[in-house]
Coordinates of C-alpha atoms in Angstrom, one line a residue:
Chain U
M1 CA 0.3 0.3 -0.1
K2 CA 2.8 2.1 0.9
Q3 CA 4.5 1.9 -2.5
A4 CA 1.1 2.5 -4.5
I5 CA 0.9 5.9 -2.6
K6 CA 4.1 6.6 -3.1
A7 CA 3.6 6.1 -7.1
A8 CA 0.3 7.8 -6.9
F9 CA 1.3 11.1 -5.4
P10 CA 3.0 13.1 -8.0
F11 CA -0.5 12.3 -10.1
T12 CA -2.4 14.2 -7.1
V13 CA -0.1 17.0 -6.9
P14 CA -2.7 19.3 -9.1
V15 CA -5.6 18.1 -7.4
L16 CA -3.5 19.1 -4.2
L17 CA -3.0 22.5 -5.1
G18 CA -6.8 22.8 -6.1
Y19 CA -8.6 21.3 -3.0
L20 CA -6.2 23.0 -0.6
S21 CA -6.9 26.1 -1.8
I22 CA -10.7 25.7 -2.4
G23 CA -11.1 23.5 0.8
V24 CA -9.3 26.8 3.2
A25 CA -12.1 28.8 1.6
F26 CA -14.9 26.5 2.4
G27 CA -14.1 26.3 5.6
L28 CA -13.5 30.0 6.2
L29 CA -17.0 30.5 4.7
F30 CA -18.5 27.5 7.2
E31 CA -16.9 29.2 10.3
N32 CA -18.4 32.4 9.3
A33 CA -21.7 30.7 9.1
G34 CA -20.9 29.2 12.9
Y35 CA -19.4 26.3 12.2
N36 CA -16.3 25.0 13.6
F37 CA -13.2 22.7 12.3
I38 CA -15.0 19.5 13.6
W39 CA -17.9 20.3 11.4
A40 CA -15.8 21.2 8.6
F41 CA -14.0 18.1 8.8
F42 CA -16.9 16.0 9.4
M43 CA -18.9 17.2 6.5
S44 CA -15.5 17.0 4.2
L45 CA -15.5 13.3 5.2
V46 CA -18.8 12.2 4.7
V47 CA -19.8 14.7 2.1
Y48 CA -17.2 15.4 0.0
A49 CA -18.3 17.2 -2.8
G50 CA -16.9 20.6 -3.6
A51 CA -19.4 23.1 -5.2
M52 CA -21.8 21.5 -3.4
Q53 CA -20.2 22.0 -0.2
F54 CA -20.2 25.6 -1.3
I55 CA -23.9 26.1 -1.9
A56 CA -24.4 23.9 1.3
V57 CA -22.9 26.9 3.5
S58 CA -25.9 29.0 2.6
F59 CA -28.4 26.2 3.7
F60 CA -26.9 26.8 7.6
Y61 CA -28.5 29.9 8.3
G62 CA -31.6 28.6 8.0
G63 CA -35.1 29.2 6.0
I64 CA -34.3 26.8 3.4
G65 CA -36.3 23.9 3.3
L66 CA -35.0 20.1 3.6
I67 CA -36.7 19.0 0.6
Q68 CA -35.3 21.7 -1.4
I69 CA -32.2 21.2 0.4
A70 CA -32.3 17.3 -1.3
V71 CA -33.2 18.8 -4.7
M72 CA -30.3 21.2 -5.0
T73 CA -28.3 18.1 -4.0
L74 CA -29.9 16.0 -6.6
L75 CA -29.4 18.8 -9.7
V76 CA -26.0 20.0 -8.4
N77 CA -24.8 16.6 -8.4
I78 CA -26.7 14.5 -11.0
R79 CA -23.9 15.0 -13.0
H80 CA -21.8 12.2 -11.1
I81 CA -24.4 9.5 -12.2
F82 CA -22.6 9.6 -15.2
Y83 CA -19.0 9.3 -13.9
G84 CA -19.1 5.9 -13.0
L85 CA -20.5 4.4 -16.4
S86 CA -17.2 5.2 -17.6
L87 CA -15.3 3.1 -14.8
L88 CA -17.8 0.4 -14.3
D89 CA -14.8 -2.4 -15.2
R90 CA -12.0 -0.9 -13.6
F91 CA -13.8 -0.6 -10.5
S92 CA -15.9 -3.8 -10.4
V93 CA -12.6 -5.9 -9.9
M94 CA -11.7 -4.0 -6.6
G95 CA -14.4 -5.9 -4.4
K96 CA -15.4 -3.7 -1.3
K97 CA -13.0 -0.8 -2.5
K98 CA -15.4 -0.2 -5.3
W99 CA -17.7 1.6 -2.8
Y100 CA -15.0 4.0 -1.5
M101 CA -14.2 4.5 -4.8
A102 CA -17.8 5.4 -5.9
F103 CA -18.3 7.5 -3.1
A104 CA -15.1 9.5 -3.5
L105 CA -15.6 9.9 -7.0
T106 CA -15.8 13.8 -7.4
D107 CA -14.8 16.0 -10.5
E108 CA -11.0 15.8 -9.9
T109 CA -10.7 12.3 -9.1
Y110 CA -13.2 11.3 -11.6
S111 CA -10.6 13.0 -14.5
L112 CA -7.5 11.9 -13.0
L113 CA -8.8 8.1 -13.2
C114 CA -9.8 8.4 -16.4
S115 CA -6.5 10.1 -17.6
I116 CA -3.6 7.7 -15.5
K117 CA -2.1 4.6 -15.6
A118 CA -0.9 2.7 -12.5
P119 CA 3.0 2.4 -13.1
P120 CA 4.3 -1.1 -14.3
D121 CA 5.4 -2.4 -10.9
V122 CA 2.5 -1.0 -9.0
D123 CA -1.0 -3.1 -8.6
E124 CA -3.5 -1.0 -10.3
K125 CA -6.2 -1.5 -7.8
K126 CA -4.0 -0.3 -4.8
F127 CA -3.3 2.8 -7.1
F128 CA -6.6 3.9 -7.9
F129 CA -7.3 3.5 -4.2
S130 CA -4.8 5.5 -3.3
V131 CA -4.9 8.2 -6.0
A132 CA -9.1 8.5 -4.6
F133 CA -7.7 8.9 -1.0
L134 CA -4.9 10.7 -1.0
N135 CA -7.4 13.5 -2.9
Q136 CA -9.8 13.4 -0.1
S137 CA -7.2 13.9 2.5
Y138 CA -6.3 17.2 0.9
W139 CA -10.3 18.1 1.0
V140 CA -10.5 17.4 4.6
L141 CA -7.0 18.9 5.5
G142 CA -8.2 22.2 3.5
S143 CA -11.1 22.4 5.1
V144 CA -10.2 21.9 8.7
I145 CA -6.9 24.5 8.0
G146 CA -9.7 27.2 6.6
S147 CA -11.9 26.9 9.1
L148 CA -9.5 27.2 11.9
A149 CA -7.9 30.0 10.2
G150 CA -11.7 31.7 10.0
S151 CA -11.7 31.3 13.8
L152 CA -8.7 33.4 14.2
I153 CA -9.2 35.9 11.1
T154 CA -10.1 39.1 12.6
F155 CA -11.1 41.1 9.6
D156 CA -14.5 41.7 7.8
T157 CA -15.3 38.8 5.9
T158 CA -18.4 40.1 4.5
G159 CA -18.0 39.4 0.7
M160 CA -15.9 36.2 0.7
D161 CA -18.6 34.0 0.1
F162 CA -18.1 35.4 -3.8
A163 CA -15.4 32.9 -3.9
M164 CA -18.3 30.4 -4.6
T165 CA -19.3 32.4 -7.6
A166 CA -15.9 32.6 -9.0
L167 CA -15.5 29.1 -8.4
F168 CA -18.4 28.7 -10.7
I169 CA -17.5 31.0 -13.4
V170 CA -14.1 29.6 -13.3
I171 CA -15.6 25.8 -14.3
F172 CA -18.0 27.1 -16.7
L173 CA -15.3 28.7 -18.4
D174 CA -13.3 25.5 -18.5
Q175 CA -16.2 23.7 -19.7
W176 CA -16.5 26.4 -22.2
K177 CA -13.5 25.6 -24.2
A178 CA -13.9 21.9 -23.7
Y179 CA -17.0 22.1 -25.5
S180 CA -17.7 22.2 -29.1
T181 CA -21.1 23.3 -28.9
H182 CA -22.2 26.1 -26.6
I183 CA -25.5 25.8 -26.8
P184 CA -26.3 23.9 -23.2
A185 CA -24.1 26.6 -21.2
L186 CA -26.1 29.2 -22.9
L187 CA -29.4 27.4 -22.3
G188 CA -28.2 27.2 -18.4
L189 CA -27.5 30.8 -18.2
G190 CA -31.0 31.4 -20.3
C191 CA -33.1 29.4 -18.7
T192 CA -32.0 30.3 -15.2
V193 CA -32.5 33.9 -16.0
L194 CA -35.9 32.9 -17.0
A195 CA -36.6 31.4 -13.8
L196 CA -35.6 34.1 -11.8
L197 CA -37.9 36.7 -13.8
I198 CA -40.6 33.9 -13.5
A199 CA -40.3 32.6 -10.2
G200 CA -38.3 35.0 -8.1
P201 CA -35.2 34.5 -6.3
D202 CA -36.1 32.3 -3.7
S203 CA -37.4 29.5 -5.1
L204 CA -35.7 29.4 -8.6
V205 CA -33.8 26.0 -8.4
I206 CA -36.6 23.4 -9.8
P207 CA -38.0 25.5 -12.6
A208 CA -34.9 26.4 -13.3
M209 CA -33.6 22.8 -13.9
V210 CA -37.2 21.8 -15.6
L211 CA -36.8 24.6 -18.0
I212 CA -33.1 23.6 -19.0
V213 CA -34.1 19.7 -19.1
A214 CA -37.0 21.0 -21.6
A215 CA -34.8 23.1 -23.9
L216 CA -32.0 20.8 -24.0
M217 CA -34.5 18.4 -25.4
L218 CA -35.7 20.4 -27.8
T219 CA -32.6 21.2 -29.0
R220 CA -31.2 17.9 -28.7
K221 CA -31.4 17.2 -32.8
Q222 CA -29.0 20.7 -33.0
I223 CA -26.6 19.6 -29.8
E224 CA -26.4 15.9 -31.6
T225 CA -25.1 17.1 -34.8
K226 CA -21.9 18.5 -32.5
I227 CA -21.6 16.6 -29.7
T228 CA -19.7 13.3 -31.7
D229 CA -16.5 16.0 -31.2
I230 CA -17.5 16.8 -27.7
I231 CA -14.3 16.4 -25.8
K232 CA -14.9 14.3 -22.5
K233 CA -13.2 15.9 -20.4
E234 CA -15.2 17.5 -17.5
D235 CA -11.9 20.6 -16.2
K236 CA -11.2 21.4 -13.2
E237 CA -14.7 21.1 -11.7
L238 CA -15.3 20.2 -7.7
Chain W
M1 CA -24.7 28.6 14.1
S2 CA -28.6 29.9 13.4
L3 CA -29.8 26.0 13.3
S4 CA -30.0 23.7 16.0
F5 CA -27.3 20.4 16.2
S6 CA -29.7 18.3 14.9
E7 CA -31.3 20.0 12.5
S8 CA -27.5 21.0 11.2
L9 CA -26.9 17.1 11.4
L10 CA -29.7 16.2 9.4
I11 CA -28.6 18.5 6.5
I12 CA -25.3 17.2 6.1
L13 CA -26.3 13.8 6.4
I14 CA -29.3 14.6 3.3
I15 CA -26.6 15.8 1.4
A16 CA -24.0 13.0 1.6
V17 CA -26.4 10.1 1.4
I18 CA -27.6 11.9 -2.0
T19 CA -24.2 12.7 -3.4
F20 CA -23.4 8.9 -2.6
A21 CA -26.5 7.8 -4.1
L22 CA -25.9 9.2 -7.4
R23 CA -22.2 8.5 -7.5
A24 CA -23.1 4.8 -6.7
A25 CA -25.6 4.6 -8.9
P26 CA -24.3 3.6 -12.1
F27 CA -22.7 0.4 -10.0
V28 CA -25.8 -0.7 -9.0
L29 CA -27.6 -0.2 -11.9
F30 CA -25.1 -1.3 -14.5
S31 CA -23.6 -4.5 -13.5
G32 CA -21.7 -5.0 -16.6
T33 CA -20.6 -2.9 -19.7
G34 CA -23.2 -1.5 -21.3
T35 CA -26.2 -0.3 -22.5
T36 CA -27.2 3.1 -21.2
P37 CA -30.2 4.8 -22.7
K38 CA -29.0 7.3 -25.1
L39 CA -31.4 10.2 -23.5
I40 CA -29.3 9.8 -20.6
T41 CA -25.8 9.6 -22.2
Y42 CA -27.0 12.7 -24.2
L43 CA -28.2 14.9 -20.6
G44 CA -25.0 13.2 -19.2
N45 CA -22.7 15.1 -22.1
T46 CA -25.1 18.4 -21.4
L47 CA -26.0 18.9 -18.1
P48 CA -22.5 19.9 -16.6
P49 CA -22.0 23.2 -18.6
A50 CA -25.9 24.0 -18.3
V51 CA -25.7 23.4 -14.5
M52 CA -22.5 25.3 -14.1
G53 CA -24.5 28.8 -16.1
M54 CA -27.5 27.8 -13.6
L55 CA -25.2 27.8 -10.6
I56 CA -23.8 31.1 -11.6
I57 CA -27.1 33.3 -11.9
Y58 CA -28.0 31.3 -8.7
C59 CA -25.1 32.8 -6.6
L60 CA -25.8 35.8 -8.1
R61 CA -29.9 35.5 -8.1
N62 CA -30.2 38.3 -4.9
V63 CA -28.2 40.8 -6.7
S64 CA -30.8 43.8 -7.2
I65 CA -30.2 45.9 -10.8
L66 CA -33.0 47.9 -10.1
S67 CA -31.4 49.8 -7.2
A68 CA -28.3 51.5 -6.5
P69 CA -25.4 50.0 -6.2
F70 CA -27.4 48.6 -9.7
G71 CA -25.2 45.2 -9.4
L72 CA -22.2 46.9 -10.1
P73 CA -20.0 45.3 -7.6
E74 CA -20.7 42.2 -8.7
L75 CA -20.2 42.5 -12.5
I76 CA -16.8 43.8 -11.7
G77 CA -16.3 40.8 -9.4
V78 CA -18.0 38.5 -12.3
V79 CA -15.3 40.7 -15.1
T80 CA -12.5 40.3 -12.9
V81 CA -13.0 36.4 -12.4
A82 CA -13.2 36.0 -16.2
G83 CA -10.4 38.2 -17.2
L84 CA -8.0 36.8 -15.0
H85 CA -9.2 33.2 -15.6
L86 CA -8.8 33.7 -19.4
W87 CA -5.6 35.6 -18.9
R88 CA -3.5 33.5 -16.4
K89 CA -5.7 30.1 -16.6
N90 CA -4.9 29.5 -13.1
N91 CA -7.8 28.4 -11.1
L92 CA -6.6 29.6 -7.3
L93 CA -5.5 33.2 -9.2
S94 CA -8.9 33.7 -10.5
I95 CA -10.6 32.7 -7.5
L96 CA -8.8 34.8 -4.9
G97 CA -8.5 38.0 -7.4
G98 CA -11.9 38.1 -8.2
T99 CA -13.2 37.4 -4.5
V100 CA -10.7 40.2 -3.2
I101 CA -11.6 43.1 -5.9
Y102 CA -15.4 42.1 -5.3
M103 CA -14.4 42.0 -1.1
V104 CA -13.0 45.6 -1.5
M105 CA -15.9 46.9 -3.8
I106 CA -18.7 46.4 -1.0
Q107 CA -16.6 47.2 1.9
F108 CA -15.0 50.5 0.8
V109 CA -15.9 51.2 -2.5
F110 CA -20.0 51.2 -2.6
T111 CA -20.3 51.1 1.3

């Protein structure tokens, strides 16, 4: 196992940098909402979903129903369903570890696992597990550091939650470049603005998502003519 | 904390269970290689960028463009993030830079 972790580490360095910085930002925001490092540690341990944990911070200020939280989680993370599809064979030989691998299938881990191979002298199952495990440790570590730093910070943190908006803009731009068609991205923006105008800011997610799925189905023909050369790479999302 | 201990714990567990269910679904549904319905594959390919677009608007949902400061701090923040990202392609720099500029805007400029 030690050997596998050693072999996996160099591949995970880009994720180390990304997860530490965004984990720290999450820890800070969570601390601001009144949740100390034990909460941050626990949430990063059992949830382990970057973008979702950022959004979830707003749930802890109250006023959002559990059903809306469940629906929001479903919508934000629905993309993960498709990640497993391309890793069915490679995980199926991993026994019980398969379920940890599925649990740990974040955007970064997914894109790493799809793009790397174990060195010849290392067991592939242990290598994959090490990649997934290292990545989650970075995330947990980052959120705990952020949380601890947050309790020491005395300056005005108003506006720091803009980090979440910034994260989504960054992912949006990366996907914009990776996709051969921009129709889905534009539909996402357009449908949500429409939902905002119709339903207002407090309950926009469900109408937005219904509109998006409907619009994607209506434009399926146009999109599918271009989809054959969609680049599979889903960049730098968390 | 504005919520109780058990409410907070419940929120975390709900998010954890749903996230895990989504990630594990393919391994439960398709044990072998396969025959995924074409519509599912299509939505799987096209939903990620659409959802990111949705999330950006979601984050900005409470910005009022009809009253002062007319969403200017947010606009400046968004442009900073996008500009930095197109220029340097460095996630950390884009996120940090945009956030600092936004914080300066709402704390010192548009007060």
